[in-house]
């Protein structure tokens, strides 16, 4: 049956009311949503905190003549390098900066003591982003001087000559250099000369940049200014077999002292033949910071070495300092069968000590992630003033962009009775510094 008109009207009204109620309910719900949202705490965006260092190591590089004409000496320096880096990393935990320790990632390459190979190796150092290099070859350094400046890789070295110091660049000396050492030798001769006549000196030196570094006009003029006569100049080859012709010429010329820059195996042959020919002890052999090697006594004996002397830029085994005690401990720990009384091992340690302090200062100034060559030069080297290392390896060190000679003192060593007698640190004349 169909609904009546009145019944259909009532049902229609009820549907309209229901739809209206639904619409009103939805509207109220929409109006209430922001109120519910206000009751829920909003998630706060985190402020970005300080980013910690991403590196735990710092790079250090070196070119070393592990083969070639200077291999014997360079291997000794290399032993000092690797042993001290190992000690710093393993025994001390690394280079400490503000309570954080960074280990040294030490990368070294054999240059063969040759310029062409050193030039090739520089590209490798650039590719590996080495921020600081150690070199120890005058010839390599002179050839690389403009290139390391272009690539912004500072270099520290124990061999400095006039060509490196003037004009100053990116190569820095942890030593006063060969001309200054020669000048100190002249000063010592003049102070200790007892005869009424003037002393006579001759040269017997290696015919390379290193050997000729003491033959500059400035060096010769300094000797003459001090009243010293120069009676002859002779050269020796890289691998000599007989030096008697050169030695006898200087003996006949009346040389009282024979200056030279050389290395092993030249040194032991020179000392032995000078003794056999009667050149010494009447005349004394005077070597530079690389040529004077007290360890030669083990090769030729105490009698041949008597009076052999030279300049030194290192701590010596008889020094009573924390550094020498540490040096002996390292030597006995890592190389128990190796002899002491070598000058090469302390030389290597001195350069690593300098590198450690340079890198420490750089990290402290700019952070581990910003240790670039430019920052090492600016903050680690050029800003170093009157630094004296706590181990006593070095006298005070001062650098600047205009003065690449950081150490301005040397010592004199003399062989007496088979032992090396070493003086205190002495100021050197400013030769070879371009002043």
JSON list of C-alpha atoms in Angstrom, two decimals, residues 199-295:
[
{"chain": "A", "resi": 199, "resn": "UNK", "atom": "CA", "xyz": [146.14, 30.13, 9.41]},
{"chain": "A", "resi": 200, "resn": "UNK", "atom": "CA", "xyz": [145.81, 28.49, 5.98]},
{"chain": "A", "resi": 201, "resn": "UNK", "atom": "CA", "xyz": [142.70, 26.68, 4.81]},
{"chain": "A", "resi": 202, "resn": "UNK", "atom": "CA", "xyz": [141.95, 24.58, 1.75]},
{"chain": "A", "resi": 203, "resn": "UNK", "atom": "CA", "xyz": [138.78, 23.02, 0.36]},
{"chain": "A", "resi": 204, "resn": "UNK", "atom": "CA", "xyz": [138.15, 19.42, -0.60]},
{"chain": "A", "resi": 205, "resn": "UNK", "atom": "CA", "xyz": [134.46, 19.21, -1.25]},
{"chain": "A", "resi": 206, "resn": "UNK", "atom": "CA", "xyz": [131.85, 17.36, -3.28]},
{"chain": "A", "resi": 207, "resn": "UNK", "atom": "CA", "xyz": [131.30, 18.74, -6.78]},
{"chain": "A", "resi": 208, "resn": "UNK", "atom": "CA", "xyz": [127.53, 19.21, -6.36]},
{"chain": "A", "resi": 209, "resn": "UNK", "atom": "CA", "xyz": [125.32, 22.04, -5.07]},
{"chain": "A", "resi": 210, "resn": "UNK", "atom": "CA", "xyz": [125.78, 20.82, -1.50]},
{"chain": "A", "resi": 211, "resn": "UNK", "atom": "CA", "xyz": [129.56, 20.73, -1.82]},
{"chain": "A", "resi": 212, "resn": "UNK", "atom": "CA", "xyz": [129.78, 24.13, -3.44]},
{"chain": "A", "resi": 213, "resn": "UNK", "atom": "CA", "xyz": [127.53, 25.79, -0.84]},
{"chain": "A", "resi": 214, "resn": "UNK", "atom": "CA", "xyz": [130.64, 26.76, 1.17]},
{"chain": "A", "resi": 215, "resn": "UNK", "atom": "CA", "xyz": [132.43, 28.23, -1.83]},
{"chain": "A", "resi": 216, "resn": "UNK", "atom": "CA", "xyz": [130.26, 31.30, -2.28]},
{"chain": "A", "resi": 217, "resn": "UNK", "atom": "CA", "xyz": [131.86, 34.74, -2.65]},
{"chain": "A", "resi": 218, "resn": "UNK", "atom": "CA", "xyz": [130.38, 35.61, 0.75]},
{"chain": "A", "resi": 219, "resn": "UNK", "atom": "CA", "xyz": [132.11, 32.65, 2.43]},
{"chain": "A", "resi": 220, "resn": "UNK", "atom": "CA", "xyz": [135.47, 33.35, 0.82]},
{"chain": "A", "resi": 221, "resn": "UNK", "atom": "CA", "xyz": [135.25, 37.04, 1.70]},
{"chain": "A", "resi": 222, "resn": "UNK", "atom": "CA", "xyz": [134.43, 36.19, 5.31]},
{"chain": "A", "resi": 223, "resn": "UNK", "atom": "CA", "xyz": [137.51, 33.99, 5.63]},
{"chain": "A", "resi": 224, "resn": "UNK", "atom": "CA", "xyz": [139.75, 36.69, 4.19]},
{"chain": "A", "resi": 225, "resn": "UNK", "atom": "CA", "xyz": [138.15, 39.33, 6.43]},
{"chain": "A", "resi": 226, "resn": "UNK", "atom": "CA", "xyz": [139.06, 37.19, 9.45]},
{"chain": "A", "resi": 227, "resn": "UNK", "atom": "CA", "xyz": [142.68, 37.02, 8.30]},
{"chain": "A", "resi": 228, "resn": "UNK", "atom": "CA", "xyz": [142.59, 33.43, 7.03]},
{"chain": "A", "resi": 229, "resn": "UNK", "atom": "CA", "xyz": [144.50, 32.47, 3.87]},
{"chain": "A", "resi": 230, "resn": "UNK", "atom": "CA", "xyz": [142.85, 30.24, 1.26]},
{"chain": "A", "resi": 231, "resn": "UNK", "atom": "CA", "xyz": [145.52, 28.04, -0.33]},
{"chain": "A", "resi": 232, "resn": "UNK", "atom": "CA", "xyz": [143.59, 25.75, -2.67]},
{"chain": "A", "resi": 233, "resn": "UNK", "atom": "CA", "xyz": [140.31, 24.18, -3.74]},
{"chain": "A", "resi": 234, "resn": "UNK", "atom": "CA", "xyz": [139.87, 20.55, -4.82]},
{"chain": "A", "resi": 235, "resn": "UNK", "atom": "CA", "xyz": [136.79, 18.47, -5.58]},
{"chain": "A", "resi": 236, "resn": "UNK", "atom": "CA", "xyz": [135.84, 14.86, -4.99]},
{"chain": "A", "resi": 237, "resn": "UNK", "atom": "CA", "xyz": [133.43, 12.73, -7.04]},
{"chain": "A", "resi": 238, "resn": "UNK", "atom": "CA", "xyz": [130.28, 11.00, -5.81]},
{"chain": "A", "resi": 239, "resn": "UNK", "atom": "CA", "xyz": [131.93, 7.58, -5.50]},
{"chain": "A", "resi": 240, "resn": "UNK", "atom": "CA", "xyz": [135.67, 8.19, -5.11]},
{"chain": "A", "resi": 241, "resn": "UNK", "atom": "CA", "xyz": [138.25, 5.39, -5.17]},
{"chain": "A", "resi": 242, "resn": "UNK", "atom": "CA", "xyz": [141.35, 7.45, -4.46]},
{"chain": "A", "resi": 243, "resn": "UNK", "atom": "CA", "xyz": [141.63, 10.95, -2.99]},
{"chain": "A", "resi": 244, "resn": "UNK", "atom": "CA", "xyz": [145.39, 11.03, -2.61]},
{"chain": "A", "resi": 245, "resn": "UNK", "atom": "CA", "xyz": [146.01, 13.48, -5.52]},
{"chain": "A", "resi": 246, "resn": "UNK", "atom": "CA", "xyz": [143.68, 16.10, -4.01]},
{"chain": "A", "resi": 247, "resn": "UNK", "atom": "CA", "xyz": [144.93, 15.57, -0.46]},
{"chain": "A", "resi": 248, "resn": "UNK", "atom": "CA", "xyz": [148.59, 15.81, -1.42]},
{"chain": "A", "resi": 249, "resn": "UNK", "atom": "CA", "xyz": [148.00, 19.04, -3.36]},
{"chain": "A", "resi": 250, "resn": "UNK", "atom": "CA", "xyz": [146.44, 20.64, -0.28]},
{"chain": "A", "resi": 251, "resn": "UNK", "atom": "CA", "xyz": [149.20, 19.29, 1.95]},
{"chain": "A", "resi": 252, "resn": "UNK", "atom": "CA", "xyz": [151.87, 20.75, -0.34]},
{"chain": "A", "resi": 253, "resn": "UNK", "atom": "CA", "xyz": [150.00, 24.07, -0.35]},
{"chain": "A", "resi": 254, "resn": "UNK", "atom": "CA", "xyz": [150.37, 24.22, 3.44]},
{"chain": "A", "resi": 255, "resn": "UNK", "atom": "CA", "xyz": [146.72, 23.84, 4.46]},
{"chain": "A", "resi": 256, "resn": "UNK", "atom": "CA", "xyz": [146.22, 23.78, 8.24]},
{"chain": "A", "resi": 257, "resn": "UNK", "atom": "CA", "xyz": [142.50, 22.99, 7.90]},
{"chain": "A", "resi": 258, "resn": "UNK", "atom": "CA", "xyz": [140.70, 21.30, 5.02]},
{"chain": "A", "resi": 259, "resn": "UNK", "atom": "CA", "xyz": [137.02, 22.23, 4.76]},
{"chain": "A", "resi": 260, "resn": "UNK", "atom": "CA", "xyz": [134.51, 20.15, 2.88]},
{"chain": "A", "resi": 261, "resn": "UNK", "atom": "CA", "xyz": [130.91, 19.09, 2.36]},
{"chain": "A", "resi": 262, "resn": "UNK", "atom": "CA", "xyz": [130.63, 15.37, 1.63]},
{"chain": "A", "resi": 263, "resn": "UNK", "atom": "CA", "xyz": [128.91, 12.22, 2.84]},
{"chain": "A", "resi": 264, "resn": "UNK", "atom": "CA", "xyz": [129.51, 8.50, 3.17]},
{"chain": "A", "resi": 265, "resn": "UNK", "atom": "CA", "xyz": [131.26, 6.65, 1.60]},
{"chain": "A", "resi": 266, "resn": "UNK", "atom": "CA", "xyz": [133.37, 9.72, 0.81]},
{"chain": "A", "resi": 267, "resn": "UNK", "atom": "CA", "xyz": [133.91, 10.57, 4.48]},
{"chain": "A", "resi": 268, "resn": "UNK", "atom": "CA", "xyz": [135.57, 7.33, 5.62]},
{"chain": "A", "resi": 269, "resn": "UNK", "atom": "CA", "xyz": [137.84, 7.20, 2.54]},
{"chain": "A", "resi": 270, "resn": "UNK", "atom": "CA", "xyz": [138.87, 10.82, 3.07]},
{"chain": "A", "resi": 271, "resn": "UNK", "atom": "CA", "xyz": [139.65, 10.38, 6.78]},
{"chain": "A", "resi": 272, "resn": "UNK", "atom": "CA", "xyz": [141.54, 7.12, 6.21]},
{"chain": "A", "resi": 273, "resn": "UNK", "atom": "CA", "xyz": [143.64, 8.36, 3.28]},
{"chain": "A", "resi": 274, "resn": "UNK", "atom": "CA", "xyz": [144.43, 11.69, 4.97]},
{"chain": "A", "resi": 275, "resn": "UNK", "atom": "CA", "xyz": [145.86, 9.68, 7.87]},
{"chain": "A", "resi": 276, "resn": "UNK", "atom": "CA", "xyz": [147.77, 7.24, 5.66]},
{"chain": "A", "resi": 277, "resn": "UNK", "atom": "CA", "xyz": [149.33, 10.06, 3.62]},
{"chain": "A", "resi": 278, "resn": "UNK", "atom": "CA", "xyz": [150.37, 12.02, 6.70]},
{"chain": "A", "resi": 279, "resn": "UNK", "atom": "CA", "xyz": [148.08, 14.93, 5.88]},
{"chain": "A", "resi": 280, "resn": "UNK", "atom": "CA", "xyz": [146.55, 14.58, 9.34]},
{"chain": "A", "resi": 281, "resn": "UNK", "atom": "CA", "xyz": [147.01, 15.25, 12.20]},
{"chain": "A", "resi": 282, "resn": "UNK", "atom": "CA", "xyz": [149.25, 18.09, 10.94]},
{"chain": "A", "resi": 283, "resn": "UNK", "atom": "CA", "xyz": [146.23, 19.44, 9.10]},
{"chain": "A", "resi": 284, "resn": "UNK", "atom": "CA", "xyz": [142.71, 18.96, 10.40]},
{"chain": "A", "resi": 285, "resn": "UNK", "atom": "CA", "xyz": [139.70, 17.89, 8.38]},
{"chain": "A", "resi": 286, "resn": "UNK", "atom": "CA", "xyz": [136.73, 20.19, 9.05]},
{"chain": "A", "resi": 287, "resn": "UNK", "atom": "CA", "xyz": [133.34, 18.94, 7.87]},
{"chain": "A", "resi": 288, "resn": "UNK", "atom": "CA", "xyz": [129.93, 20.55, 7.70]},
{"chain": "A", "resi": 289, "resn": "UNK", "atom": "CA", "xyz": [126.84, 19.46, 9.63]},
{"chain": "A", "resi": 290, "resn": "UNK", "atom": "CA", "xyz": [126.54, 16.52, 7.21]},
{"chain": "A", "resi": 291, "resn": "UNK", "atom": "CA", "xyz": [130.23, 15.90, 6.52]},
{"chain": "A", "resi": 292, "resn": "UNK", "atom": "CA", "xyz": [131.32, 15.64, 10.14]},
{"chain": "A", "resi": 293, "resn": "UNK", "atom": "CA", "xyz": [130.40, 12.08, 11.07]},
{"chain": "A", "resi": 294, "resn": "UNK", "atom": "CA", "xyz": [131.79, 10.87, 14.42]},
{"chain": "A", "resi": 295, "resn": "UNK", "atom": "CA", "xyz": [130.60, 7.38, 13.52]}
]
